[in-house]
Coordinates of C-alpha atoms in Angstrom, one line a residue:
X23 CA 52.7 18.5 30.6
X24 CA 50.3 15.9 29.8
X25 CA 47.5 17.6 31.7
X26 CA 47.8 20.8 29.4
X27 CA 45.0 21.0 27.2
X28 CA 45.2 25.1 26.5
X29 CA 47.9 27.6 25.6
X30 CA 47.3 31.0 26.0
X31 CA 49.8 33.3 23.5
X32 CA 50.4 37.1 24.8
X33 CA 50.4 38.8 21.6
X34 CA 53.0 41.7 21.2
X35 CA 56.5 40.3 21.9
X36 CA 55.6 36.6 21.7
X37 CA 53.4 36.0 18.2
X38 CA 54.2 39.4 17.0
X39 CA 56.4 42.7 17.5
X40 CA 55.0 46.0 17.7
X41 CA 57.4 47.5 20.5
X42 CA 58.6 49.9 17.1
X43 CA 55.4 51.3 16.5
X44 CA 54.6 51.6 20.4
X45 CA 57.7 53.9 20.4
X46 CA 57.1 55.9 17.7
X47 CA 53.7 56.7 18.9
X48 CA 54.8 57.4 22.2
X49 CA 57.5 59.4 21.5
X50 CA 55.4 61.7 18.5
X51 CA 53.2 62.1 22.3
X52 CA 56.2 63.3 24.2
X53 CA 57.4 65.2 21.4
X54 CA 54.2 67.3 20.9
X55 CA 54.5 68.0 24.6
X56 CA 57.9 69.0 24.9
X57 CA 58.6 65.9 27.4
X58 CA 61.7 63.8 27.0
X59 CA 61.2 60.3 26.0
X60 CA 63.7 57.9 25.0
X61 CA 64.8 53.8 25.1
X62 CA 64.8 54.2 28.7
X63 CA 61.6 55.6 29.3
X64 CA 60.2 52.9 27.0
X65 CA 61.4 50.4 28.7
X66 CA 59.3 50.6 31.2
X67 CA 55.9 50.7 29.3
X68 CA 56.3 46.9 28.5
X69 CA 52.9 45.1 29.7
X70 CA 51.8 48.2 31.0
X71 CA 48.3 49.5 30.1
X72 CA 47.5 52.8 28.0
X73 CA 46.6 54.8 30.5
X74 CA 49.6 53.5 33.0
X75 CA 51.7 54.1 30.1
X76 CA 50.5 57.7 29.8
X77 CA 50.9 58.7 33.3
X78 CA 54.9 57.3 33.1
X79 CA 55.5 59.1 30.1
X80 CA 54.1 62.3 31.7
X81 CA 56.4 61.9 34.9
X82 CA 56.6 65.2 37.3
X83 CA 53.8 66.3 34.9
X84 CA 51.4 64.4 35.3
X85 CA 49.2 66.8 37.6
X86 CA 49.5 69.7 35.2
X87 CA 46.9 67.4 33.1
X88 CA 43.2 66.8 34.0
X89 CA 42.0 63.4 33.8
X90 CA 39.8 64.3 30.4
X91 CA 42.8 65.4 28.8
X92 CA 44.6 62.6 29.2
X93 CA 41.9 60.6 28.1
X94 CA 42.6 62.4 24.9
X95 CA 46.7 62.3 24.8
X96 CA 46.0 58.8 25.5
X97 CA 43.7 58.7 22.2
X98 CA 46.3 60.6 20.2
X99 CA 48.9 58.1 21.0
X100 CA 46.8 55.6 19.9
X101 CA 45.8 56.8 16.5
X102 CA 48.9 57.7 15.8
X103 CA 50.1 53.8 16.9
X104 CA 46.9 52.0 14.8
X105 CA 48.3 54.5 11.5
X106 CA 51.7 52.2 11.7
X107 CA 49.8 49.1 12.3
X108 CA 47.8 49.7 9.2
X109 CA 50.8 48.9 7.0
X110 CA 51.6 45.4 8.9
X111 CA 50.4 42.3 6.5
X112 CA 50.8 38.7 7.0
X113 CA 54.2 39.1 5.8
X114 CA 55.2 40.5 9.2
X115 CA 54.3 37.2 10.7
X116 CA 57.4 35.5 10.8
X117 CA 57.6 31.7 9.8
X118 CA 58.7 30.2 12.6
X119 CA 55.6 31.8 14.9
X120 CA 53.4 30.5 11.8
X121 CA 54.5 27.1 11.7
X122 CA 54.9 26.7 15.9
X123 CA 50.9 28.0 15.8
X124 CA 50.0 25.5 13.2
X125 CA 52.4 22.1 14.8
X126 CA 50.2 23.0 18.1
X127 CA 47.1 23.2 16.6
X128 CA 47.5 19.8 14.8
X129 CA 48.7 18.5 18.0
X130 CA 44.4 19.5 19.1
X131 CA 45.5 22.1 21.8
X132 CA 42.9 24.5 22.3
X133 CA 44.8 28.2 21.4
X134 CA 43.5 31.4 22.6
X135 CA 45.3 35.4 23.1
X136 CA 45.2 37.0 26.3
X137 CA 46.3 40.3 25.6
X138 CA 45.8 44.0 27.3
X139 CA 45.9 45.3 23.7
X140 CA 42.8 47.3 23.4
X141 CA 43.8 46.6 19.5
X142 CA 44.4 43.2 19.4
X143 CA 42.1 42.2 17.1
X144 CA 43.0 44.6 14.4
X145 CA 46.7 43.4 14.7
X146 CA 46.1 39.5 14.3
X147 CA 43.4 41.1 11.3
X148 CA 46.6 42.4 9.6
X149 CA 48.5 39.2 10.2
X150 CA 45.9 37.1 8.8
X151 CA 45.2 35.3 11.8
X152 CA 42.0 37.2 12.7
X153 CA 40.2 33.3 12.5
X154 CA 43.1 31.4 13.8
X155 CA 42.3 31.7 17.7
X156 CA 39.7 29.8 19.3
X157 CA 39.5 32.2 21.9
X158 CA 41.0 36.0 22.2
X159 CA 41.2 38.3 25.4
X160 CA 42.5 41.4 24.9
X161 CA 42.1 44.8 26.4
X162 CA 38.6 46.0 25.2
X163 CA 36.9 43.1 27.6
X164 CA 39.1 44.3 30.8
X165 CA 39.0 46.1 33.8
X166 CA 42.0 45.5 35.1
X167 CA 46.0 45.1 33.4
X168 CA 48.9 43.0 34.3
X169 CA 49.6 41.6 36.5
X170 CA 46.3 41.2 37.3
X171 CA 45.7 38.0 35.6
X172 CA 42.2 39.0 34.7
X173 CA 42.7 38.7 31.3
X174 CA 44.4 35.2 31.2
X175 CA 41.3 33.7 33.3
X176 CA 39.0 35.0 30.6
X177 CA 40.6 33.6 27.9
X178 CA 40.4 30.1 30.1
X179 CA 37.0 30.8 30.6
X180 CA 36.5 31.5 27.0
X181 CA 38.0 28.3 26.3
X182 CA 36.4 26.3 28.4
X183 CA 39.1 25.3 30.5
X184 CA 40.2 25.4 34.1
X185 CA 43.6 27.4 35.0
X186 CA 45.9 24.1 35.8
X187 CA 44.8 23.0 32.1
X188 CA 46.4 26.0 30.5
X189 CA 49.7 27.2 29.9
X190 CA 50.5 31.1 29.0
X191 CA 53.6 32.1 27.3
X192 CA 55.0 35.7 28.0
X193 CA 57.7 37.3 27.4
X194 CA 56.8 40.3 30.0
X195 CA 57.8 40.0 33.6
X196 CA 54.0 41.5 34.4
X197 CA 52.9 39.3 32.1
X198 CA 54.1 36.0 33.9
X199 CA 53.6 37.6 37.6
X200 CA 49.9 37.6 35.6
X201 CA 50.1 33.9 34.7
X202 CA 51.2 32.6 38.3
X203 CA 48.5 35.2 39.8
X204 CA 46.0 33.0 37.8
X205 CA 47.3 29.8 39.3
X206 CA 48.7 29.3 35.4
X207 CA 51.7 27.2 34.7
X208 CA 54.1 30.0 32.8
X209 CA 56.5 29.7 29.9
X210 CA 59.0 32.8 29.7
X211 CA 60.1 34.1 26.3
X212 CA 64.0 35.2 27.4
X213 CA 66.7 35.8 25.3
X214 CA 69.1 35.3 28.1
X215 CA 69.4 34.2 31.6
X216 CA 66.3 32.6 33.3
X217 CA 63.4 34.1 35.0
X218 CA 62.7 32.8 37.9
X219 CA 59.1 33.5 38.2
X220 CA 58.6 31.1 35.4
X221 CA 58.1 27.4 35.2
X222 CA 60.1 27.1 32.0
X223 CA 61.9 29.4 30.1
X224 CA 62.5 29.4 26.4
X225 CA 65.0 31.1 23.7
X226 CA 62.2 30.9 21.2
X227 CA 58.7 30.3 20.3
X228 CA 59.5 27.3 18.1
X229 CA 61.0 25.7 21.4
X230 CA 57.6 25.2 22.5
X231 CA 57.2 22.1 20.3
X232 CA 59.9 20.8 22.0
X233 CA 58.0 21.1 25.4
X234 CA 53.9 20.2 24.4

């Protein structure tokens, strides 16, 4: 990959893990609403906006809520999601992510987020790498989720770089339909099997220095 000049890092599941705290959250929701909600159901929120999210986690029910009202369940969730976050430090950061982050950036690639977080920054704050990235996209500058690979392209474009230059890694099937929407060569995060949307696949973020 000699013509790769850019990676692009989605954030939860790849340089961090926050599935925990999206479950808790979502299930406190469900719970105050008397829906069902369990691994399952979860599942199926990966890469999948807020407001997506909500509307799975609703089901059936969905049409017994107006749109401002779920506005505000999807607020609740996510104040009761950013009161988990606030306990994560830079010990939650694990040391193999840190040193693969810090190989490629003395190796001069250019490293940027591309996440639909709408609370991205506050999570890399907490991690102490809220000056690490030379670029972030996350969900506050979208209009559109994955895999829609709106947010990948602005992170190029925040970078400076053209699509064929930059490599994402996900770990998110929307995530790399996202990447190869974008015209983005994809590494996939997997901890077994291959997918076969990708153009390489990976047991582990530190495998990347193996690769670039």
């Amino acid at each position: 990959m000699n013509d790769i000049y850019a990676i692009i890092f989605d954030l939860d599941g790849v340089i961090c893990t926050t599935d925990k705290y999206h479950y808790l959250a979502w299930k406190a929701l469900a719970d105050s609403l008397g829906l069902p909600f369990d691994e399952k159901v979860n599942g199926l929120l990966r890469g999948v906006s807020r407001m997506e999210s909500l509307e799975i986690v609703l089901g059936e029910h969905s049409a017994d809520y107006s749109q401002e009202q779920k506005t505000a369940l999807a607020a609740r969730k996510n104040e009761i999601y950013k009161s988990y976050l606030s306990a994560m430090t830079p010990g939650d950061l694990s040391k193999e992510v840190r040193s693969t982050l810090y190989t490629l950036r003395q190796r001069g690639y250019l490293l940027a987020i591309g996440s639909s977080s709408k609370n991205t920054r506050q999570i890399l704050r907490q991690l102490g790498l809220g000056e690490f990235f030379d670029a972030v996209a996350d969900g506050t500058m979208i209009t559109r989720s994955k895999p829609d690979p709106e947010v990948f392209l602005l992170a190029a474009s925040m970078l400076g770089v053209r699509p064929e230059n930059a490599v994402v890694i996900e770990d998110a099937e929307s995530g790399v339909r996202a990447a190869k929407a974008g015209r983005f060569r994809a590494i996939g995060i997997r901890t077994e099997g291959n997918d076969p949307n990708s153009d390489i696949t990976i047991r582990h973020l530190k495998n990347l220095t193996e690769i670039l």
